[in-house]
Amino acid sequence: NSTLQELYDLGKKLFDEGKLGEAEPVLHEVVAINPKYADVHNKLGVIHNLKGDLRKAAEHFEKAL
């Protein structure tokens, strides 16, 4: 799916640039379409951890494993 790949690429780029607030909704959209992206769950875990939401961070880290 080209839309999924575009969202994935955008989310990864924003994350890598440190634009975590912009990356978060894009990455959530990616895992809503395909929840099997371990690296996306890991990135979401990092974002939630930095926001202080440890419960959501743990959920995403567990899904990444």
Coordinates of N, CA and C in Angstrom, one line a residue:
N1 N 0.9 -1.2 0.0 CA 0.0 0.0 0.0 C 0.9 1.2 0.0
S2 N 0.8 2.0 -1.1 CA 1.6 3.2 -1.2 C 1.3 4.3 -0.1
T3 N 0.1 4.4 0.3 CA -0.3 5.3 1.3 C 0.4 5.0 2.6
L4 N 0.4 3.7 3.0 CA 1.0 3.2 4.2 C 2.5 3.5 4.1
Q5 N 3.1 3.2 3.0 CA 4.6 3.5 2.9 C 4.9 5.0 3.0
E6 N 4.0 5.8 2.4 CA 4.2 7.3 2.5 C 4.1 7.7 4.0
L7 N 3.1 7.2 4.7 CA 2.9 7.6 6.1 C 4.1 7.1 6.9
Y8 N 4.5 5.9 6.7 CA 5.7 5.3 7.4 C 6.9 6.2 7.2
D9 N 7.2 6.5 5.9 CA 8.4 7.3 5.6 C 8.3 8.7 6.2
L10 N 7.1 9.3 6.2 CA 6.9 10.6 6.8 C 7.1 10.6 8.3
G11 N 6.5 9.6 9.0 CA 6.6 9.4 10.4 C 8.0 9.2 10.9
K12 N 8.7 8.3 10.1 CA 10.1 8.0 10.4 C 11.0 9.3 10.3
K13 N 10.8 10.1 9.2 CA 11.5 11.3 8.9 C 11.3 12.3 10.0
L14 N 10.0 12.5 10.4 CA 9.7 13.5 11.5 C 10.4 13.0 12.8
F15 N 10.3 11.8 13.1 CA 10.9 11.2 14.3 C 12.4 11.5 14.3
D16 N 13.0 11.1 13.2 CA 14.5 11.3 13.1 C 14.9 12.7 13.2
E17 N 14.1 13.6 12.8 CA 14.4 15.1 12.9 C 14.0 15.6 14.2
G18 N 13.5 14.8 15.1 CA 13.2 15.3 16.5 C 11.8 16.0 16.6
K19 N 11.0 15.9 15.5 CA 9.7 16.5 15.5 C 8.7 15.5 16.0
L20 N 8.8 15.2 17.3 CA 8.1 14.1 17.9 C 6.6 14.4 18.0
G21 N 6.2 15.6 18.2 CA 4.8 16.0 18.3 C 4.1 15.8 16.9
E22 N 4.9 16.1 15.9 CA 4.3 15.9 14.5 C 4.4 14.4 14.1
A23 N 5.4 13.7 14.6 CA 5.5 12.3 14.2 C 4.5 11.4 14.8
E24 N 4.1 11.7 16.1 CA 3.2 10.9 16.8 C 1.9 10.5 16.1
P25 N 1.1 11.5 15.6 CA -0.1 11.1 15.0 C 0.1 10.3 13.7
V26 N 1.2 10.6 13.0 CA 1.5 9.9 11.8 C 1.8 8.4 12.1
L27 N 2.6 8.2 13.1 CA 3.0 6.9 13.5 C 1.8 6.1 14.0
H28 N 0.9 6.8 14.8 CA -0.3 6.1 15.2 C -1.2 5.6 14.0
E29 N -1.2 6.5 13.0 CA -1.9 6.1 11.8 C -1.3 4.9 11.1
V30 N 0.0 4.8 11.1 CA 0.7 3.7 10.5 C 0.3 2.4 11.2
V31 N 0.4 2.4 12.6 CA 0.0 1.1 13.3 C -1.5 0.8 13.3
A32 N -2.3 1.8 13.0 CA -3.7 1.6 12.9 C -4.0 0.8 11.6
I33 N -3.2 1.1 10.6 CA -3.3 0.4 9.3 C -2.7 -1.0 9.4
N34 N -1.4 -1.0 10.0 CA -0.7 -2.3 10.1 C 0.0 -2.3 11.4
P35 N -0.5 -3.0 12.4 CA 0.1 -3.0 13.7 C 1.3 -3.9 13.9
K36 N 1.9 -4.4 12.8 CA 3.0 -5.3 12.9 C 4.4 -4.6 12.7
Y37 N 4.4 -3.2 12.7 CA 5.6 -2.5 12.5 C 6.3 -2.3 13.9
A38 N 7.2 -3.2 14.2 CA 7.9 -3.1 15.5 C 8.6 -1.8 15.7
D39 N 9.3 -1.3 14.7 CA 10.0 -0.1 14.9 C 9.1 1.1 15.1
V40 N 7.9 1.1 14.5 CA 7.0 2.2 14.8 C 6.5 2.1 16.2
H41 N 6.2 0.9 16.7 CA 5.8 0.8 18.1 C 6.9 1.2 19.0
N42 N 8.1 0.9 18.7 CA 9.3 1.4 19.5 C 9.3 2.9 19.5
K43 N 9.2 3.5 18.4 CA 9.2 5.0 18.3 C 8.1 5.6 19.1
L44 N 6.9 5.0 19.0 CA 5.8 5.5 19.8 C 6.1 5.3 21.3
G45 N 6.7 4.2 21.7 CA 7.1 4.0 23.1 C 8.0 5.1 23.6
V46 N 9.0 5.5 22.7 CA 9.9 6.5 23.1 C 9.2 7.8 23.3
I47 N 8.3 8.2 22.3 CA 7.5 9.4 22.4 C 6.7 9.4 23.7
H48 N 6.0 8.4 24.0 CA 5.1 8.4 25.2 C 6.0 8.4 26.4
N49 N 7.1 7.8 26.4 CA 8.0 7.8 27.6 C 8.5 9.2 27.8
L50 N 8.9 9.9 26.8 CA 9.3 11.3 26.9 C 8.2 12.2 27.4
K51 N 7.0 11.9 27.1 CA 5.8 12.7 27.5 C 5.4 12.3 29.0
G52 N 6.0 11.3 29.5 CA 5.7 10.9 30.9 C 4.6 9.9 31.0
D53 N 4.1 9.4 29.8 CA 3.0 8.4 29.9 C 3.6 7.0 29.8
L54 N 4.0 6.5 31.0 CA 4.7 5.3 31.0 C 3.9 4.1 30.7
R55 N 2.6 4.1 31.0 CA 1.7 3.0 30.7 C 1.6 2.8 29.2
K56 N 1.4 3.9 28.4 CA 1.3 3.8 27.0 C 2.7 3.4 26.4
A57 N 3.7 4.0 27.0 CA 5.1 3.6 26.5 C 5.3 2.1 26.6
A58 N 5.0 1.6 27.8 CA 5.2 0.1 28.0 C 4.3 -0.7 27.0
E59 N 3.1 -0.3 26.8 CA 2.2 -1.0 25.8 C 2.9 -1.0 24.4
H60 N 3.4 0.1 24.0 CA 4.1 0.1 22.7 C 5.4 -0.7 22.7
F61 N 6.2 -0.6 23.7 CA 7.4 -1.4 23.8 C 7.1 -2.9 23.8
E62 N 6.0 -3.3 24.5 CA 5.6 -4.7 24.5 C 5.2 -5.2 23.1
K63 N 4.5 -4.3 22.4 CA 4.1 -4.6 21.0 C 5.3 -4.7 20.1
A64 N 6.3 -3.9 20.3 CA 7.5 -3.9 19.5 C 8.2 -5.2 19.6
L65 N 8.1 -5.8 20.8 CA 8.8 -7.1 21.0 C 8.1 -8.2 20.3

